[in-house]
Amino acid sequence: MKAAQLSALVLALASLAPPVQVMAAQASQPQAAINGYQPAWWKEAVVYQVYPRSFKDSNGDGIGDLPGITSKLDYLQQLGVDVIWLSPHYDSPNADNGYDIRDYRKVMAEFGTMADFDTMLAAIKQRHMRLIIDLVVNHTSDEHHWFVESRKSKANPYRDFYFWRDGRPGPDGKLLPPNNDPSFFSGSAWQFDPATNQYYLHYFAVKQPDLNWDNPKVREEVYSLMRFWLDKGVDGFRMDVIPLISKNPAFPDLTPEQLSNIGDAYANGPHMHEYLQEMNRNVMAKYDVMTVGEALGISLAQTPLMVDDRRHELNTIFNFDAIRFNRDGIKLKPLDLPGFKAIYTRHAEGLDKHSWDTVFLSNHDNPRVVSTFGDDSPEFRVPSAKLLETMLLTLRGTPFLYQGDELGMTNYPFRSIEDFDDIEVKNYYKANVLTGRIAEAAYLEDMRHTSRDNSRTPMQWDASANGGFTTATKPWLAENPNYAQINAAEEVADPHSIYNYTRSVIAFRHDHPAFIYGDYQDIDPGNTSVFAYTRTLGPERYLVVLNFESKPLTYTLPGGITAGSLMLANLPTKEQNTGSLHLAGWEARIYKLR
Ligand code: TEU
Ligand code: CA
């Protein structure tokens, strides 16, 4: 039976029975708590993020697509991941690579058809994995039907789907935006529209107007499109900048302090929690799904208000305290290990058994993890990449891995502004380099370390042209020239590779619930070179030791702790049942504690 027929059959069968998630939602009697936690599949899952434009091109146009993803699902199943998070796959003019949606019920033409989506979803489920998709509803594309209508006239029924305000007279009589809100992508967050002589709000790009969630019609439209995808069998959502959905309709000017951190200023509006609870009642409560909010502007202290399972809002969120820890604006700064480690202790103390956490150090908005938190030099790229995967897979919370990290993919050697695709880089360049505010060389140097495009270079599948990502001569964004050395074919074939090591740590996590529901304890918070912590679930106690230095060191375990039997290590060692560990540069070990 050909694949297409089989998938059609699987889907037909699935459509007969209420979607699995519905049955599960109806059927799911609360399981017995484990260490005070209510067990859930999304707490036990390892999530893998796919950036579809850069994952695999199947039709030679240089752009990744859905059939390309389907063709690599065995690779992901073999890695052992449980859930795939798919960055936006919807119809979009790609002003911000899909995070500007024109039609929520249509697959982006470059990525394929709805049939390709259904085939991919069926193929994911056949491999006992799940799929969560990206819900981008703080804003739409300015080419979305709602906005095309809204901008036509003040009386248009869609006018109130967005935020329209009059400008205010400037000193020289010139019209100024309604207030001083800046956009995340440089410039004002307000765009004047001569059609109706008013400004509309866009926290991100000019082509990403913000939706007015205070309009109940907008919220119902959102809940309806969510049901559309859940009824297809999708297992949940990653929700884009969800804390920004409620605005202060008076739009007062921001204070200087607020201007220094607009994420915090724009988040947590007056009705945010009310709308998330309404969304949960109307949608999530009716399905067995996972929701993770991208929580720009939400502090650790505010996190339980969004994720405490007794509040019925979201299952979990992404806090940005760790992934942006060694950042100073667009500059990368050295990693202060004790400060970095303190984040995880604060999370362990700040999030109780009702507030589940996530663990991540990379995604499509940040540079490559090994280049940012490890050491991507030829000598230490492999051990440091393995150490970081060990950390991500043994800390408390659901781990999110980003495509290519399992290969140790590195940042890209951008040479000039032409090498970049990202609107955030191009807008900043226009606003600050072309105006002479900052020097081009300095900006390019910073972007080589922190630009989002570092993680958007195409996946490196093998050593053939363009890393086997595409048969086209030129991919949409250049392949990292190190693909001949760093690629999946090499990694899968090499038992000692980062890929196979990550696979073994994922399997280890699956087999040891202490690393899921166990308590977390940093045993040496002040140590400036070593990150050492325990995970404890009843009698099961484990120790993780990570040397964040390139130089070898002898580490004496504090408090007379003795490392018991060695469970896993990223470098060859037989050392166990001792309190003194001889660690090589970037060495990572997991011990069972007696
Ligand atoms: O990102 C929001 C976000 O955190 C980043 O845009 C960040 O503010 C920016 O990179 C500053 O450095 C989400 C998506 O993940 C991102 O890809 C989109 O560009 C953005 O929202 C708008 O949808
Ligand atoms: Ca393609």
Coordinates of C-alpha atoms and ligand atoms in Angstrom, one line a residue:
M1 CA 0.0 0.0 0.0
K2 CA 1.6 3.3 -1.1
A3 CA 2.6 5.8 1.7
A4 CA -0.1 8.3 0.5
Q5 CA -2.8 5.7 0.6
L6 CA -1.6 4.4 4.0
S7 CA -1.5 8.0 5.5
A8 CA -4.9 8.7 4.0
L9 CA -6.2 5.5 5.7
V10 CA -4.6 6.4 9.0
L11 CA -6.2 9.8 8.9
A12 CA -9.5 8.5 7.8
L13 CA -9.5 6.1 10.7
A14 CA -8.4 8.9 13.0
S15 CA -11.2 11.1 11.8
L16 CA -13.8 8.4 12.6
A17 CA -12.8 8.3 16.3
P18 CA -12.8 11.6 18.2
P19 CA -9.2 12.9 18.0
V20 CA -7.0 10.9 20.3
Q21 CA -6.4 14.0 22.4
V22 CA -10.1 14.4 22.9
M23 CA -10.5 10.8 24.1
A24 CA -7.5 11.2 26.3
A25 CA -8.9 14.5 27.7
Q26 CA -12.2 12.8 28.4
A27 CA -10.6 9.6 29.5
S28 CA -7.6 11.0 31.5
Q29 CA -8.3 10.1 35.1
P30 CA -5.6 12.0 37.1
Q31 CA -2.7 9.5 37.6
A32 CA -1.1 9.1 41.0
A33 CA 1.2 12.0 41.7
I34 CA 5.0 11.4 41.4
N35 CA 7.0 13.4 44.0
G36 CA 4.0 15.7 44.2
Y37 CA 3.8 16.3 40.4
Q38 CA 0.8 15.4 38.4
P39 CA 2.3 13.2 35.6
A40 CA 1.8 14.3 32.0
W41 CA 3.2 13.3 28.6
W42 CA 4.5 16.8 28.0
K43 CA 6.4 16.7 31.3
E44 CA 8.1 13.5 30.3
A45 CA 8.8 14.6 26.7
V46 CA 12.0 15.8 25.0
V47 CA 11.0 18.4 22.4
Y48 CA 12.9 19.1 19.1
Q49 CA 12.3 22.4 17.3
V50 CA 12.2 22.3 13.5
Y51 CA 12.6 25.6 11.6
P52 CA 11.0 24.4 8.4
R53 CA 12.7 26.9 6.0
S54 CA 16.1 25.5 7.0
F55 CA 15.4 21.8 7.8
K56 CA 15.2 19.9 4.4
D57 CA 14.3 20.9 0.9
S58 CA 12.5 18.1 -1.0
N59 CA 11.9 19.8 -4.4
G60 CA 15.1 21.6 -5.2
D61 CA 14.0 25.2 -4.8
G62 CA 16.5 25.9 -2.1
I63 CA 13.8 26.3 0.6
G64 CA 13.0 23.7 3.3
D65 CA 9.5 22.3 3.2
L66 CA 7.1 19.8 4.8
P67 CA 7.8 16.8 2.6
G68 CA 11.5 17.4 3.5
I69 CA 10.6 17.1 7.2
T70 CA 8.6 14.0 6.5
S71 CA 11.6 12.5 4.8
K72 CA 13.7 13.0 7.9
L73 CA 11.4 11.7 10.6
D74 CA 13.3 8.4 11.0
Y75 CA 16.3 10.5 11.8
L76 CA 14.3 12.3 14.6
Q77 CA 12.7 9.1 15.8
Q78 CA 16.1 7.4 16.0
L79 CA 17.4 10.4 18.1
G80 CA 14.6 9.6 20.5
V81 CA 12.7 12.9 20.7
D82 CA 9.0 12.7 21.6
V83 CA 7.6 16.0 20.4
I84 CA 8.3 18.1 17.3
W85 CA 7.7 21.9 17.6
L86 CA 7.2 23.2 14.1
S87 CA 7.9 26.9 13.7
P88 CA 5.2 28.6 11.6
H89 CA 4.2 26.7 8.4
Y90 CA 1.2 28.9 7.5
D91 CA 0.6 31.1 4.4
S92 CA 2.9 34.2 4.8
P93 CA 4.7 36.8 2.8
N94 CA 7.7 36.0 5.0
A95 CA 8.5 39.6 6.2
D96 CA 9.6 37.8 9.4
N97 CA 10.0 34.2 8.0
G98 CA 6.4 33.0 8.8
Y99 CA 5.9 34.9 12.0
D100 CA 3.7 37.2 9.9
I101 CA 0.7 35.1 9.0
R102 CA -1.6 35.9 6.0
D103 CA -3.9 32.8 6.3
Y104 CA -4.0 30.6 9.4
R105 CA -5.8 27.7 7.7
K106 CA -3.4 27.5 4.7
V107 CA 0.0 26.0 4.4
M108 CA 2.8 28.4 3.1
A109 CA 3.1 27.7 -0.7
E110 CA 6.9 27.3 -0.4
F111 CA 6.4 24.6 2.3
G112 CA 3.8 22.5 0.4
T113 CA 0.1 21.7 0.6
M114 CA -2.4 20.8 3.3
A115 CA -2.1 17.2 2.1
D116 CA 1.7 17.5 2.7
F117 CA 0.9 18.7 6.2
D118 CA -1.6 15.8 6.8
T119 CA 1.0 13.3 5.5
M120 CA 3.7 14.7 7.8
L121 CA 1.4 14.6 10.8
A122 CA 0.3 11.0 10.1
A123 CA 4.0 10.0 9.7
I124 CA 4.9 11.7 13.0
K125 CA 2.1 9.8 14.8
Q126 CA 3.1 6.5 13.1
R127 CA 6.5 7.0 14.8
H128 CA 4.9 7.5 18.2
M129 CA 5.9 11.2 18.2
R130 CA 3.7 14.2 18.6
L131 CA 3.5 17.6 16.9
I132 CA 3.0 21.1 18.3
I133 CA 2.7 24.0 16.0
D134 CA 3.4 27.7 16.4
L135 CA 0.4 29.9 17.3
V136 CA 1.2 33.5 16.2
V137 CA -1.8 35.6 17.3
N138 CA -0.3 38.7 18.9
H139 CA -0.2 40.0 15.4
T140 CA -1.0 39.0 11.8
S141 CA 0.6 39.9 8.5
D142 CA -0.6 43.2 7.0
E143 CA -1.7 41.1 4.0
H144 CA -4.1 39.1 6.2
H145 CA -7.7 39.6 5.0
W146 CA -8.6 41.1 8.4
F147 CA -6.0 43.8 8.0
V148 CA -6.7 44.4 4.4
E149 CA -10.3 45.1 5.3
S150 CA -9.4 47.0 8.5
R151 CA -7.3 49.6 6.8
K152 CA -10.0 50.4 4.2
S153 CA -12.1 52.7 6.3
K154 CA -12.8 53.7 9.9
A155 CA -16.2 52.1 9.5
N156 CA -15.0 48.8 8.2
P157 CA -16.3 45.9 10.4
Y158 CA -12.7 44.8 10.8
R159 CA -11.4 48.2 11.9
D160 CA -11.4 47.2 15.6
F161 CA -9.5 44.0 14.9
Y162 CA -6.4 46.1 15.2
F163 CA -5.2 49.3 17.1
W164 CA -5.8 52.5 15.1
R165 CA -5.0 55.9 16.7
D166 CA -4.7 59.5 15.6
G167 CA -1.2 60.9 15.5
R168 CA -0.3 63.9 17.7
P169 CA 0.9 67.3 16.4
G170 CA 4.7 67.6 16.6
P171 CA 6.6 70.8 17.4
D172 CA 6.9 71.7 13.7
G173 CA 3.3 70.9 13.1
K174 CA 4.5 67.5 11.6
L175 CA 2.3 64.6 12.7
L176 CA 3.9 62.3 15.3
P177 CA 3.0 58.8 16.3
P178 CA 0.4 58.5 19.1
N179 CA 3.1 57.7 21.7
N180 CA 6.8 56.9 22.0
D181 CA 6.4 53.1 21.8
P182 CA 9.4 51.6 20.0
S183 CA 9.2 48.5 17.8
F184 CA 11.3 45.4 18.7
F185 CA 12.7 45.7 15.1
S186 CA 13.9 49.3 15.4
G187 CA 11.9 52.5 14.8
S188 CA 8.4 53.4 16.1
A189 CA 5.8 50.8 16.9
W190 CA 3.3 53.0 15.0
Q191 CA 2.9 53.2 11.2
F192 CA 0.9 56.0 9.6
D193 CA -1.6 54.8 7.0
P194 CA -2.7 57.6 4.6
A195 CA -5.8 55.6 3.6
T196 CA -7.5 56.8 6.9
N197 CA -4.9 59.2 8.2
Q198 CA -4.4 57.2 11.3
Y199 CA -1.5 55.1 12.8
Y200 CA -1.7 51.4 13.5
L201 CA 0.3 49.5 16.1
H202 CA 3.0 47.0 15.3
Y203 CA 5.3 45.9 18.1
F204 CA 7.4 44.0 15.6
A205 CA 7.7 44.7 11.9
V206 CA 5.5 47.3 9.9
K207 CA 4.1 44.2 8.2
Q208 CA 3.1 42.7 11.5
P209 CA 0.1 44.7 12.9
D210 CA -1.0 43.8 16.4
L211 CA -4.4 42.2 16.9
N212 CA -6.8 43.9 19.3
W213 CA -7.7 41.0 21.7
D214 CA -10.1 43.3 23.6
N215 CA -12.4 42.7 20.6
P216 CA -14.3 39.4 21.4
K217 CA -14.6 38.7 17.7
V218 CA -10.8 38.6 17.5
R219 CA -10.6 36.1 20.4
E220 CA -13.3 33.9 18.9
E221 CA -11.4 33.9 15.5
V222 CA -8.3 32.7 17.4
Y223 CA -10.1 30.0 19.3
S224 CA -11.7 28.8 16.0
L225 CA -8.4 28.5 14.1
M226 CA -6.8 26.7 17.1
R227 CA -9.7 24.1 17.0
F228 CA -9.1 23.7 13.2
W229 CA -5.6 22.4 13.8
L230 CA -6.4 20.4 17.0
D231 CA -9.2 18.7 15.2
K232 CA -6.7 17.6 12.6
G233 CA -4.8 15.8 15.4
V234 CA -2.1 18.4 16.3
D235 CA -1.0 18.0 19.9
G236 CA -0.6 21.5 21.0
F237 CA 0.9 25.0 20.6
R238 CA 4.0 27.0 21.2
M239 CA 2.5 30.5 21.6
D240 CA 4.4 33.4 20.1
V241 CA 4.9 36.4 22.4
I242 CA 1.7 35.5 24.1
P243 CA 2.2 37.9 27.2
L244 CA 1.8 40.9 24.8
I245 CA -1.8 40.2 23.7
S246 CA -3.4 42.6 26.2
K247 CA -2.6 46.3 25.8
N248 CA -3.4 49.4 27.8
P249 CA -5.7 51.0 25.2
A250 CA -4.8 54.5 26.5
F251 CA -1.2 53.9 25.1
P252 CA 0.5 56.3 27.5
D253 CA 4.1 57.3 26.7
L254 CA 6.7 54.8 28.1
T255 CA 8.9 56.1 30.9
P256 CA 12.7 56.1 30.4
E257 CA 12.9 53.0 32.6
Q258 CA 10.3 51.2 30.5
L259 CA 12.1 52.3 27.3
S260 CA 15.1 50.4 28.6
N261 CA 13.2 47.1 28.5
I262 CA 10.2 47.2 26.2
G263 CA 9.5 43.5 26.6
D264 CA 8.6 44.0 30.2
A265 CA 6.7 47.2 29.3
Y266 CA 4.5 45.5 26.7
A267 CA 3.8 42.3 28.6
N268 CA 1.3 41.5 31.3
G269 CA -1.5 43.8 30.1
P270 CA -4.7 44.2 32.1
H271 CA -6.6 41.3 30.6
M272 CA -3.8 38.9 29.8
H273 CA -4.7 36.3 32.4
E274 CA -8.4 36.7 31.7
Y275 CA -7.9 36.0 28.0
L276 CA -5.6 33.0 28.7
Q277 CA -8.2 31.5 31.0
E278 CA -10.9 32.1 28.4
M279 CA -8.7 30.5 25.7
N280 CA -8.2 27.5 28.0
R281 CA -11.9 27.1 28.8
N282 CA -12.8 27.4 25.1
V283 CA -10.1 25.3 23.5
M284 CA -7.3 23.6 25.5
A285 CA -9.7 22.1 28.2
K286 CA -11.4 20.1 25.5
Y287 CA -8.2 18.4 24.2
D288 CA -5.3 16.5 25.6
V289 CA -2.7 19.1 24.4
M290 CA 0.5 20.8 25.4
T291 CA 0.8 24.6 25.5
V292 CA 4.1 26.5 25.9
G293 CA 4.1 30.2 26.0
E294 CA 7.0 32.3 24.7
A295 CA 7.0 34.6 27.7
L296 CA 8.9 37.6 26.7
G297 CA 8.6 40.2 29.6
I298 CA 7.5 37.6 32.2
S299 CA 9.6 37.4 35.3
L300 CA 10.1 34.2 37.3
A301 CA 7.9 35.6 40.1
Q302 CA 5.1 36.2 37.6
T303 CA 5.5 32.7 36.0
P304 CA 3.2 30.7 38.4
L305 CA 0.4 33.1 37.5
M306 CA 0.6 31.8 33.9
V307 CA 1.4 28.1 34.5
D308 CA 0.2 27.0 37.9
D309 CA -2.1 24.1 36.9
R310 CA -4.8 25.3 39.3
R311 CA -5.2 28.5 37.2
H312 CA -6.0 26.8 33.9
E313 CA -4.0 29.1 31.6
L314 CA -0.8 27.5 30.0
N315 CA 1.1 24.3 30.8
T316 CA 4.5 26.0 30.8
I317 CA 6.4 28.9 29.4
F318 CA 9.8 29.9 28.1
N319 CA 11.5 32.4 30.4
F320 CA 14.5 34.2 28.8
D321 CA 16.7 34.6 31.8
A322 CA 19.1 31.7 30.9
I323 CA 19.3 31.9 27.0
R324 CA 20.0 35.7 27.2
F325 CA 22.1 35.5 30.4
N326 CA 25.5 36.2 28.7
R327 CA 24.0 39.1 26.7
D328 CA 24.4 42.8 27.0
G329 CA 22.0 44.0 24.3
I330 CA 23.3 42.8 21.0
K331 CA 26.8 42.1 22.5
L332 CA 27.9 38.7 23.9
K333 CA 29.6 38.8 27.2
P334 CA 31.7 36.1 29.0
L335 CA 29.6 33.5 30.9
D336 CA 29.6 34.1 34.7
L337 CA 29.0 30.5 35.7
P338 CA 27.8 31.1 39.3
G339 CA 25.3 33.7 38.0
F340 CA 24.2 31.3 35.3
K341 CA 23.7 28.4 37.7
A342 CA 21.8 30.6 40.2
I343 CA 19.0 30.8 37.6
Y344 CA 18.2 27.1 37.9
T345 CA 18.3 27.3 41.7
R346 CA 15.9 30.3 41.6
H347 CA 13.6 28.3 39.2
A348 CA 13.7 25.3 41.5
E349 CA 12.7 27.5 44.5
G350 CA 10.3 29.7 42.5
L351 CA 8.3 27.1 40.7
D352 CA 6.5 24.5 42.9
K353 CA 5.0 21.2 42.0
H354 CA 2.1 22.9 40.3
S355 CA 4.2 25.1 38.0
W356 CA 6.1 23.1 35.4
D357 CA 9.3 24.5 33.8
T358 CA 11.1 24.4 30.4
V359 CA 14.8 24.0 29.8
F360 CA 16.4 25.5 26.6
L361 CA 19.5 27.4 25.5
S362 CA 18.8 27.8 21.8
N363 CA 16.0 28.4 19.3
H364 CA 15.5 30.3 16.0
D365 CA 15.9 33.7 17.7
N366 CA 19.3 33.0 19.3
P367 CA 22.8 32.0 18.1
R368 CA 24.1 28.5 18.2
V369 CA 24.3 26.9 21.7
V370 CA 27.9 25.5 21.3
S371 CA 29.2 28.8 20.1
T372 CA 27.4 30.8 22.8
F373 CA 27.6 28.7 25.9
G374 CA 30.3 26.1 24.9
D375 CA 33.5 26.3 22.9
D376 CA 33.2 25.8 19.1
S377 CA 37.0 25.6 18.5
P378 CA 38.0 22.3 16.7
E379 CA 39.5 20.9 20.0
F380 CA 36.5 21.5 22.2
R381 CA 33.4 21.7 19.9
V382 CA 32.5 18.0 20.4
P383 CA 32.9 17.7 24.2
S384 CA 31.3 21.1 24.9
A385 CA 28.4 20.4 22.6
K386 CA 27.9 17.0 24.4
L387 CA 28.2 18.7 27.8
L388 CA 25.5 21.3 26.9
E389 CA 23.1 18.5 25.7
T390 CA 23.8 16.7 29.0
M391 CA 22.9 19.8 31.0
L392 CA 19.7 20.4 28.9
L393 CA 18.5 16.8 29.3
T394 CA 19.2 16.5 33.1
L395 CA 17.9 19.8 34.5
R396 CA 14.4 20.1 35.9
G397 CA 11.7 20.9 33.2
T398 CA 10.8 19.9 29.7
P399 CA 13.9 20.1 27.5
F400 CA 13.7 21.8 24.1
L401 CA 16.5 21.0 21.6
Y402 CA 16.9 23.0 18.4
Q403 CA 17.6 21.5 15.0
G404 CA 21.3 21.0 14.4
D405 CA 22.4 21.2 18.1
E406 CA 22.5 17.4 18.1
L407 CA 25.3 17.8 15.4
G408 CA 27.1 20.6 17.2
M409 CA 26.3 23.1 14.5
T410 CA 28.1 26.4 15.0
N411 CA 27.6 30.1 14.4
Y412 CA 28.1 31.3 10.8
P413 CA 31.1 33.5 9.7
F414 CA 29.0 36.4 8.4
R415 CA 31.2 38.7 6.3
S416 CA 28.9 41.6 5.3
I417 CA 25.3 42.8 5.8
E418 CA 24.4 41.2 2.5
D419 CA 25.0 37.8 4.2
F420 CA 22.0 38.4 6.5
D421 CA 18.3 37.7 5.9
D422 CA 16.8 38.6 9.3
I423 CA 14.6 41.7 9.3
E424 CA 15.8 42.4 12.9
V425 CA 19.4 42.7 11.6
K426 CA 18.5 44.7 8.5
N427 CA 16.3 47.2 10.4
Y428 CA 18.9 47.7 13.1
Y429 CA 21.5 48.2 10.4
K430 CA 19.4 50.9 8.7
A431 CA 18.6 52.6 12.0
N432 CA 22.0 52.6 13.6
V433 CA 24.8 51.8 11.1
L434 CA 23.6 53.8 8.1
T435 CA 22.9 56.7 10.4
G436 CA 26.4 56.5 11.7
R437 CA 25.3 55.8 15.3
I438 CA 27.5 52.7 15.4
A439 CA 30.4 51.5 13.3
E440 CA 29.6 48.8 10.6
A441 CA 32.5 46.6 11.6
A442 CA 31.5 46.6 15.3
Y443 CA 27.9 45.8 14.4
L444 CA 28.9 42.9 12.1
E445 CA 31.2 41.5 14.8
D446 CA 28.3 41.6 17.3
M447 CA 26.0 40.0 14.8
R448 CA 28.5 37.2 14.2
H449 CA 28.0 36.3 17.9
T450 CA 24.3 37.2 18.5
S451 CA 22.4 37.4 15.3
R452 CA 19.3 35.1 14.9
D453 CA 20.5 34.1 11.5
N454 CA 23.3 32.0 13.1
S455 CA 20.8 29.4 14.0
R456 CA 18.8 29.7 10.7
T457 CA 21.5 28.4 8.3
P458 CA 20.3 25.3 6.6
M459 CA 20.6 21.9 8.3
Q460 CA 23.8 20.0 7.5
W461 CA 22.8 16.6 6.4
D462 CA 25.9 15.3 4.6
A463 CA 29.1 16.5 2.9
S464 CA 27.6 16.9 -0.5
A465 CA 26.9 20.3 -2.1
N466 CA 25.0 22.6 0.3
G467 CA 25.3 20.0 3.0
G468 CA 22.7 17.8 1.3
F469 CA 20.0 20.4 2.4
T470 CA 19.0 21.1 -1.2
T471 CA 19.8 20.1 -4.8
A472 CA 19.4 23.8 -5.8
T473 CA 22.6 25.6 -6.5
K474 CA 21.8 28.3 -3.9
P475 CA 19.8 27.7 -0.7
W476 CA 17.7 30.6 0.6
L477 CA 20.4 31.3 3.2
A478 CA 24.0 30.1 2.8
E479 CA 25.0 26.8 4.3
N480 CA 27.7 27.0 7.0
P481 CA 30.9 26.3 5.1
N482 CA 31.9 23.7 7.8
Y483 CA 29.2 21.3 6.6
A484 CA 31.9 19.0 5.2
Q485 CA 33.1 18.4 8.7
I486 CA 29.9 18.8 10.6
N487 CA 26.9 16.8 9.2
A488 CA 24.3 14.3 10.1
A489 CA 25.6 11.5 7.9
E490 CA 29.0 11.6 9.7
E491 CA 27.4 11.9 13.1
V492 CA 24.9 9.1 12.7
A493 CA 27.6 6.8 11.5
D494 CA 30.0 7.6 14.3
P495 CA 29.1 5.8 17.6
H496 CA 31.1 8.5 19.5
S497 CA 29.4 11.5 17.8
I498 CA 27.4 14.3 19.4
Y499 CA 24.2 12.8 17.7
N500 CA 24.7 9.3 19.2
Y501 CA 25.7 10.7 22.6
T502 CA 22.6 12.9 22.7
R503 CA 20.6 9.9 21.7
S504 CA 22.0 8.0 24.7
V505 CA 21.3 10.8 27.1
I506 CA 17.7 11.1 25.8
A507 CA 17.3 7.4 26.4
F508 CA 18.8 7.7 29.8
R509 CA 16.4 10.4 30.7
H510 CA 13.4 8.4 29.5
D511 CA 14.5 5.4 31.6
H512 CA 15.2 7.5 34.8
P513 CA 12.2 9.4 36.1
A514 CA 14.4 11.1 38.7
F515 CA 15.5 13.3 35.8
I516 CA 11.9 14.2 35.1
Y517 CA 10.1 14.4 38.5
G518 CA 13.1 14.4 40.8
D519 CA 14.1 17.3 43.0
Y520 CA 17.0 19.6 41.8
Q521 CA 19.9 20.7 44.1
D522 CA 23.0 22.6 43.0
I523 CA 25.6 21.2 45.4
D524 CA 28.3 23.8 44.6
P525 CA 26.7 27.1 43.5
G526 CA 29.8 29.2 44.1
N527 CA 32.1 27.2 41.9
T528 CA 33.3 29.2 39.0
S529 CA 34.3 26.3 36.8
V530 CA 32.1 23.3 37.6
F531 CA 28.3 23.0 37.5
A532 CA 27.4 20.1 39.8
Y533 CA 23.8 19.2 40.8
T534 CA 21.7 16.3 42.0
R535 CA 18.4 15.0 41.0
T536 CA 16.5 13.0 43.6
L537 CA 13.4 10.9 43.4
G538 CA 12.8 9.0 46.6
P539 CA 15.8 6.6 47.0
E540 CA 17.0 7.4 43.5
R541 CA 19.8 10.0 43.7
Y542 CA 22.0 11.0 40.8
L543 CA 24.8 13.5 40.5
V544 CA 25.6 15.5 37.3
V545 CA 29.1 17.1 37.0
L546 CA 29.9 19.5 34.2
N547 CA 33.3 21.1 33.7
F548 CA 32.7 24.5 31.9
E549 CA 36.4 25.1 31.5
S550 CA 38.6 24.1 28.5
K551 CA 41.4 23.2 30.9
P552 CA 41.4 19.9 32.9
L553 CA 40.9 20.2 36.7
T554 CA 40.6 18.0 39.7
Y555 CA 37.2 18.5 41.3
T556 CA 36.7 17.5 45.0
L557 CA 33.0 16.9 45.6
P558 CA 31.7 19.2 48.4
G559 CA 30.2 18.0 51.6
G560 CA 32.0 14.7 51.5
I561 CA 29.8 13.5 48.7
T562 CA 31.1 10.4 47.0
A563 CA 30.3 9.8 43.4
G564 CA 28.9 6.2 43.1
S565 CA 28.7 4.2 39.9
L566 CA 29.3 6.0 36.6
M567 CA 26.1 6.1 34.5
L568 CA 27.2 8.2 31.5
A569 CA 30.1 10.4 30.4
N570 CA 30.9 12.4 27.3
L571 CA 34.6 11.4 27.4
P572 CA 36.2 8.1 28.1
T573 CA 36.6 7.5 31.9
K574 CA 36.4 4.7 34.5
E575 CA 36.5 7.0 37.5
Q576 CA 33.8 6.2 40.1
N577 CA 33.1 5.5 43.8
T578 CA 35.3 8.5 44.7
G579 CA 35.0 12.0 46.0
S580 CA 37.7 13.4 43.8
L581 CA 37.1 13.7 40.0
H582 CA 39.8 14.3 37.4
L583 CA 37.8 16.1 34.8
A584 CA 39.1 17.0 31.3
G585 CA 38.1 20.2 29.5
W586 CA 34.3 20.3 29.0
E587 CA 33.9 16.9 30.5
A588 CA 30.4 15.8 31.6
R589 CA 29.5 12.9 33.9
I590 CA 26.4 11.4 35.4
Y591 CA 26.8 9.3 38.6
K592 CA 24.4 7.3 40.7
L593 CA 24.7 8.4 44.3
R594 CA 24.6 5.8 47.0
Ligands
TEU1 O1 10.1 36.3 19.2 C1 10.0 37.2 20.2 C2 11.3 37.5 20.7 O2 11.7 37.2 21.8 C3 12.3 38.0 19.7 O3 11.8 38.6 18.7 C4 13.2 38.9 20.4 O4 12.6 39.9 21.0 C5 14.1 39.5 19.4 O5 14.8 38.6 18.8 C6 15.0 40.5 20.1 O6 16.2 40.1 20.0 C7 9.0 35.8 18.6 C8 9.5 34.8 17.5 O7 10.1 33.7 18.1 C9 10.4 35.6 16.6 O8 11.0 34.7 15.6 C10 9.5 36.6 15.9 O9 10.4 37.4 15.1 C11 8.8 37.5 16.9 O10 8.2 36.8 18.0 C12 7.6 38.2 16.3 O11 6.7 37.2 15.9
CA2 CA 11.5 23.3 -1.1

